[in-house]
XYZ file of N, CA and C in Angstrom:
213
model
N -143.861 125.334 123.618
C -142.545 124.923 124.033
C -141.570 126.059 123.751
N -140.876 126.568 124.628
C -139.977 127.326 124.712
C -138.255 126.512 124.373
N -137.202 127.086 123.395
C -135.887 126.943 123.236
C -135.736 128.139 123.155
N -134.018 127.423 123.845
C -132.756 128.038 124.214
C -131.800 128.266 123.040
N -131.364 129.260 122.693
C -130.790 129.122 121.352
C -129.179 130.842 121.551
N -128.114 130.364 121.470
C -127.588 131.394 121.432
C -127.721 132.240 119.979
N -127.411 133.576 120.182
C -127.145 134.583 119.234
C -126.222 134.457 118.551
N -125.792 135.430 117.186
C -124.307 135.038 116.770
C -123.667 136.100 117.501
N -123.971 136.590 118.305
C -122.930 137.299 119.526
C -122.289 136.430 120.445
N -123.371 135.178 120.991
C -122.954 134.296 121.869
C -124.334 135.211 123.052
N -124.648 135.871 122.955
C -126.454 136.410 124.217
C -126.983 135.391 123.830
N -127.576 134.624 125.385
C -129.136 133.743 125.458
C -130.023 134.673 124.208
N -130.696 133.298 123.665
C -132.207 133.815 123.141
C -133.114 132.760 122.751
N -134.284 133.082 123.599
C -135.782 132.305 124.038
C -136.117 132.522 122.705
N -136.545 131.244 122.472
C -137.632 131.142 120.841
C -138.427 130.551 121.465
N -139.706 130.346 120.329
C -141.281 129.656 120.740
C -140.893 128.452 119.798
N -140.796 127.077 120.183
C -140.243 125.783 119.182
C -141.189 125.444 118.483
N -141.291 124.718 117.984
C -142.156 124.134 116.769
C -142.991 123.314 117.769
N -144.099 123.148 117.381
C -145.306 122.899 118.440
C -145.840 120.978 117.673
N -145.227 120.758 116.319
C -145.640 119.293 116.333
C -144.571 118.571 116.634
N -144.696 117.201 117.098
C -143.644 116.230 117.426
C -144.041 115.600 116.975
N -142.983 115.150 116.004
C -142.761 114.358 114.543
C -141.525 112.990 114.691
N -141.905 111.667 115.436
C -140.660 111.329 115.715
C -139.517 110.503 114.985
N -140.203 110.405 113.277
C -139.232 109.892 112.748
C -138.299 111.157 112.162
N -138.945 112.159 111.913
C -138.256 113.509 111.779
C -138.427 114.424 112.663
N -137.795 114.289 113.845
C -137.324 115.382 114.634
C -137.341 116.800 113.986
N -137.303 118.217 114.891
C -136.716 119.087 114.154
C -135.644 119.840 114.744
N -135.075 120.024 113.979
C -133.113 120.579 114.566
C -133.161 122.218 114.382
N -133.316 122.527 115.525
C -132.447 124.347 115.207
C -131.624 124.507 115.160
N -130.633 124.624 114.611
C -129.506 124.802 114.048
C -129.016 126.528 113.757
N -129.630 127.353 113.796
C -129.701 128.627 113.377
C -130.355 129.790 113.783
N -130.582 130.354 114.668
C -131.183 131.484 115.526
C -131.336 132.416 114.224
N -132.558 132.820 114.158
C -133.012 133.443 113.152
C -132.210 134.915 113.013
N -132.555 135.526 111.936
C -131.869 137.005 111.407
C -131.847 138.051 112.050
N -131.047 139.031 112.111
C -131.643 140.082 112.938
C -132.032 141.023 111.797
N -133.056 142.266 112.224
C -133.526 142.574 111.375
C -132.754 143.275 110.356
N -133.131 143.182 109.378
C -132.331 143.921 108.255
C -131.162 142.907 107.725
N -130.821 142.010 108.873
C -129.573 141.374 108.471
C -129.152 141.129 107.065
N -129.733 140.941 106.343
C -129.811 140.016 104.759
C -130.505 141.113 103.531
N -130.722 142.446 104.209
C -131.458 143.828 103.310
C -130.560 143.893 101.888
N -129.713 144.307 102.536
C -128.405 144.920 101.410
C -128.543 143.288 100.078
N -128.361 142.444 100.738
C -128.177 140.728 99.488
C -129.314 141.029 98.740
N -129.928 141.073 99.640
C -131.746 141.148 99.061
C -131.742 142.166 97.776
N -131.655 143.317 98.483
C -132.158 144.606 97.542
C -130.814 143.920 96.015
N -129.524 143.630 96.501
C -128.629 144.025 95.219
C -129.170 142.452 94.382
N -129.869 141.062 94.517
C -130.083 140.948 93.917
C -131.838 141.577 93.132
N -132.832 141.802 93.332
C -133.606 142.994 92.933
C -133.338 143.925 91.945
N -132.017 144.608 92.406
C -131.379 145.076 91.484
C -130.771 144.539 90.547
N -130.238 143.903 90.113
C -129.419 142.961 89.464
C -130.658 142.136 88.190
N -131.769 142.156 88.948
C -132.724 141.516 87.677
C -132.481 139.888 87.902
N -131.711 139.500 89.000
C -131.377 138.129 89.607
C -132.548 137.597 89.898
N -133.477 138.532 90.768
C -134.840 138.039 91.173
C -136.153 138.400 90.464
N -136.931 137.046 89.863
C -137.742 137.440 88.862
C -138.838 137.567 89.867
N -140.089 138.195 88.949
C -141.404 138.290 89.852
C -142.025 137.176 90.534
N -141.520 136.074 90.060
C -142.628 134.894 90.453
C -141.988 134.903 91.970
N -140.645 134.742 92.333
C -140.008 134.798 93.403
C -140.683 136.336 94.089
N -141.187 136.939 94.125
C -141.615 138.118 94.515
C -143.122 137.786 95.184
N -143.652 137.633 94.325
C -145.137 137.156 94.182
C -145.617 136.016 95.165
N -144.587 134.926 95.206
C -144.357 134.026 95.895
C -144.177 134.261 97.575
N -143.527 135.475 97.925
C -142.916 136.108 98.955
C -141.873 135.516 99.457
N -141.023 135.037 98.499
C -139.088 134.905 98.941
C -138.799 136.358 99.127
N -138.863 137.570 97.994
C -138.462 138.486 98.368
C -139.403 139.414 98.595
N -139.155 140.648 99.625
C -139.901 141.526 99.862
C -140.399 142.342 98.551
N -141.725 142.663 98.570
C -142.478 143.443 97.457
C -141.777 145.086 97.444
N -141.628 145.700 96.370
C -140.709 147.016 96.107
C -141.685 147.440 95.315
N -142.225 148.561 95.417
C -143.087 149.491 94.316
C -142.548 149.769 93.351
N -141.022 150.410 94.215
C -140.492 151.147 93.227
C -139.617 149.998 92.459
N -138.956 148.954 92.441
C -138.945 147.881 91.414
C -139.778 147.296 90.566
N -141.097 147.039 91.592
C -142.185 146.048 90.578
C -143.555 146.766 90.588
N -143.340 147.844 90.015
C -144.785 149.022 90.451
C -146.246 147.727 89.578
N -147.141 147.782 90.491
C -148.386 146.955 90.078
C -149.535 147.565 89.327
């Protein structure tokens, strides 16, 4: 299933929808995903900050850094 979803520019953009139909819980897009990098800079300064512990790392909330969490 293909959706219609604007950008936060306001440009059309085709997504691939969620493929189960669930009908006491629907699912709502609400949010056209990131563009890339969008969220880098939040990311890296908490990393830096010691905000984000390893388990959150490990887990893959945040991207893996050598040079933060050398293995």
């Amino acid at each position: 299933m293909v959706i219609a979803m604007e950008q936060d520019d306001g440009r059309p953009l085709r997504l691939l929808g969620n493929p189960l139909k669930l009908s006491a819980t629907p699912v709502a897009y609400q949010h056209p995903p990131p563009h890339l990098d969008q969220h880098r800079e939040e990311i890296l300064a908490l990393i830096e900050n010691g905000e984000a512990s390893r388990s959150s790392v490990d887990a893959g909330a945040i991207p893996y850094s050598k040079a933060v969490y050398p293995r």
